Amino acid sequence: MFKSFLGGIHPKDGKELAKDRPIETLPLPSEVVIPMSQHIGAPCTPTVKVGDHVKRGQVIGTSDAFMHSDIHASISGKVTKIDMFPHSGRSGCQAVVIENDGLDEWADGLPLHRDWKEMGTDELLDAVQSAGIVGMGGATFPAHIKLNPSKPVDVLLVNGAECEPYLTADYRLMLEEPERIVTGMLIMGKILGVKESFIGIEDNKPEAIEAIGKACEGTGIHVAALKTKYPQGAEKMLIYVVTGREVPCGGLPMDVGVEVQNAATVAAIADAVREGIPLIERVTTVSGDAVRNPKNLRIRIGTRYRDVIDYCGGFSEEPDKLLAGGPMMGFAQYTLDVPVMKGSSGILGLTKKLTDHGPERPCIRCGRCVKACPMGLVPSMLSILSQQQDFARARDDYGLMNCIECGSCTFVCPAKRNIVQYIRLAKGEIRAEMAKAAQKEEKK
Ligand code: SF4
Ligand code: SF4
């Protein structure tokens, strides 16, 4: 057993709702809405126009910016609109609407049949870049950039923890398609030239540990069975428990010689390299006590939540909260018109029974948030300083920017304070300040 980290919590995980539901493929919708921003970095610009006919896997958006990831058509059909649409992570975003022609025709030359063992490092990296792969655990960092670190990396660590309550998509993928994950890890290991590769899985998923363990036989990849504790899947926690290395404040995994990637992303990398298949679909958990039939679905990017929820039998009760992602780190949505994107790990509908925690009250200085914080911060002070709009003090004296927004503090707070929301607000203000200062510098 690997060691644990300080802090963390044990929320009710709700995984029983979907964990035994095998992955089903959602029938193709009549149209998809594909946002031009599905990654960290510059949004893409559409490379198609209204009236064009596109095929599955064709590039429909790109950018000149270094930090971006190309966007591809997820179905074949006619481009009917390019406009602003709802987006699950921001107020709105330019998107390309494709009307399904019912043919689901691949773009010319796809899929390919390549032997990755015969491919050189540059060729492998090109394949990942061309396929528009981004971190599918929610971080959405372009994978080709992460796979080309500026510091030497000797450990590859794949995140199969899936510690967010309710989410079971990675679990089903590890159980049903372990070969894709293991092949992706071997490919990544070759690109990075690592000495050791691990996949970390929480010990509440013994079937996944067994399936991945079998697929790893003879490969030299280690399966790390981790203690079940939230946020075990956070990059810094995972690195610490598996390798014993501590990422410095403000640092990155590569600062301690580690590359971390999510299990679903690794599987997508295998498809991109072996078959040239771009990231046009993903497995997403649809769950929560308001969803009539929770499922794990393979969904084409751009499918609206409405189509997904309909396929799951609709809501059995009006949800109080619709979430993109898990209940700890996900984002509340106001409409079912948002589309599934590359980073959509879950769609949750939760009733008032689970969301109504009563009114927020003043801090009673109980210290529970401090005990729960895996980053060793003082969340109570961060939230108070944010309320007082003293963002600079929160950053300089209380390490605001080290917060990983895991929500553990909010979860344990008896005064029901929305600590993580205050922290997000403060971090947003600091980032906006920094962007303004950078713009000023550029103008000089
Ligand atoms: S302060 Fe940040 S890192 Fe600490 S528990 Fe709260 S959300 Fe998590
Ligand atoms: S858990 Fe809540 S009430 Fe207790 S110290 Fe933290 S913010 Fe205050």
Short mmCIF file of N, CA, C and O and ligand atoms in Angstrom, two decimals, residues 372-375 377 379 382 403-409 420 423, ligand 1:
data_model
loop_
_atom_site.label_atom_id
_atom_site.label_comp_id
_atom_site.label_asym_id
_atom_site.label_seq_id
_atom_site.Cartn_x
_atom_site.Cartn_y
_atom_site.Cartn_z
N ALA A 372 -8.85 19.81 6.85
CA ALA A 372 -9.21 19.09 5.61
C ALA A 372 -8.37 19.51 4.41
O ALA A 372 -8.27 18.76 3.43
N CYS A 373 -7.75 20.68 4.46
CA CYS A 373 -7.07 21.19 3.26
C CYS A 373 -5.82 20.37 2.94
O CYS A 373 -4.87 20.35 3.72
N PRO A 374 -5.79 19.71 1.77
CA PRO A 374 -4.62 18.88 1.43
C PRO A 374 -3.40 19.71 1.06
O PRO A 374 -2.30 19.18 0.97
N MET A 375 -3.61 21.03 0.85
CA MET A 375 -2.49 21.89 0.46
C MET A 375 -1.92 22.65 1.65
O MET A 375 -1.05 23.52 1.49
N LEU A 377 -3.31 24.92 3.54
CA LEU A 377 -3.70 26.35 3.56
C LEU A 377 -4.65 26.63 4.73
O LEU A 377 -5.05 25.71 5.45
N PRO A 379 -8.06 27.90 4.71
CA PRO A 379 -9.19 28.29 3.85
C PRO A 379 -10.09 29.34 4.47
O PRO A 379 -10.61 30.21 3.76
N LEU A 382 -8.64 32.66 3.74
CA LEU A 382 -8.72 32.97 2.31
C LEU A 382 -10.12 33.45 1.95
O LEU A 382 -10.29 34.41 1.18
N CYS A 403 -4.04 27.07 -3.94
CA CYS A 403 -5.30 26.33 -3.76
C CYS A 403 -5.60 25.54 -5.04
O CYS A 403 -5.55 26.09 -6.14
N ILE A 404 -5.91 24.27 -4.90
CA ILE A 404 -6.23 23.44 -6.07
C ILE A 404 -7.75 23.36 -6.31
O ILE A 404 -8.21 22.58 -7.14
N GLU A 405 -8.50 24.14 -5.56
CA GLU A 405 -9.96 24.24 -5.72
C GLU A 405 -10.65 22.89 -5.58
O GLU A 405 -11.59 22.58 -6.29
N CYS A 406 -10.17 22.07 -4.64
CA CYS A 406 -10.73 20.72 -4.47
C CYS A 406 -12.07 20.74 -3.76
O CYS A 406 -12.84 19.78 -3.84
N GLY A 407 -12.36 21.81 -3.01
CA GLY A 407 -13.66 21.93 -2.34
C GLY A 407 -13.75 21.20 -1.01
O GLY A 407 -14.81 21.18 -0.38
N SER A 408 -12.66 20.60 -0.54
CA SER A 408 -12.72 19.86 0.74
C SER A 408 -13.11 20.78 1.89
O SER A 408 -13.85 20.38 2.80
N CYS A 409 -12.62 22.02 1.87
CA CYS A 409 -12.91 22.98 2.94
C CYS A 409 -14.41 23.29 3.00
O CYS A 409 -15.02 23.27 4.08
N VAL A 420 -14.78 27.66 -1.27
CA VAL A 420 -14.09 27.50 -2.55
C VAL A 420 -14.58 28.52 -3.59
O VAL A 420 -13.81 28.99 -4.42
N ILE A 423 -12.73 31.61 -2.93
CA ILE A 423 -11.35 31.46 -3.38
C ILE A 423 -11.26 31.59 -4.90
O ILE A 423 -10.37 32.26 -5.43
S1 SF4 B 1 -8.33 25.89 0.29
FE1 SF4 B 1 -8.27 25.09 -1.77
S2 SF4 B 1 -6.91 23.31 -1.66
FE2 SF4 B 1 -7.52 23.81 0.43
S3 SF4 B 1 -9.32 22.53 0.81
FE3 SF4 B 1 -10.08 24.50 0.10
S4 SF4 B 1 -10.32 24.22 -2.10
FE4 SF4 B 1 -8.99 22.54 -1.40
#
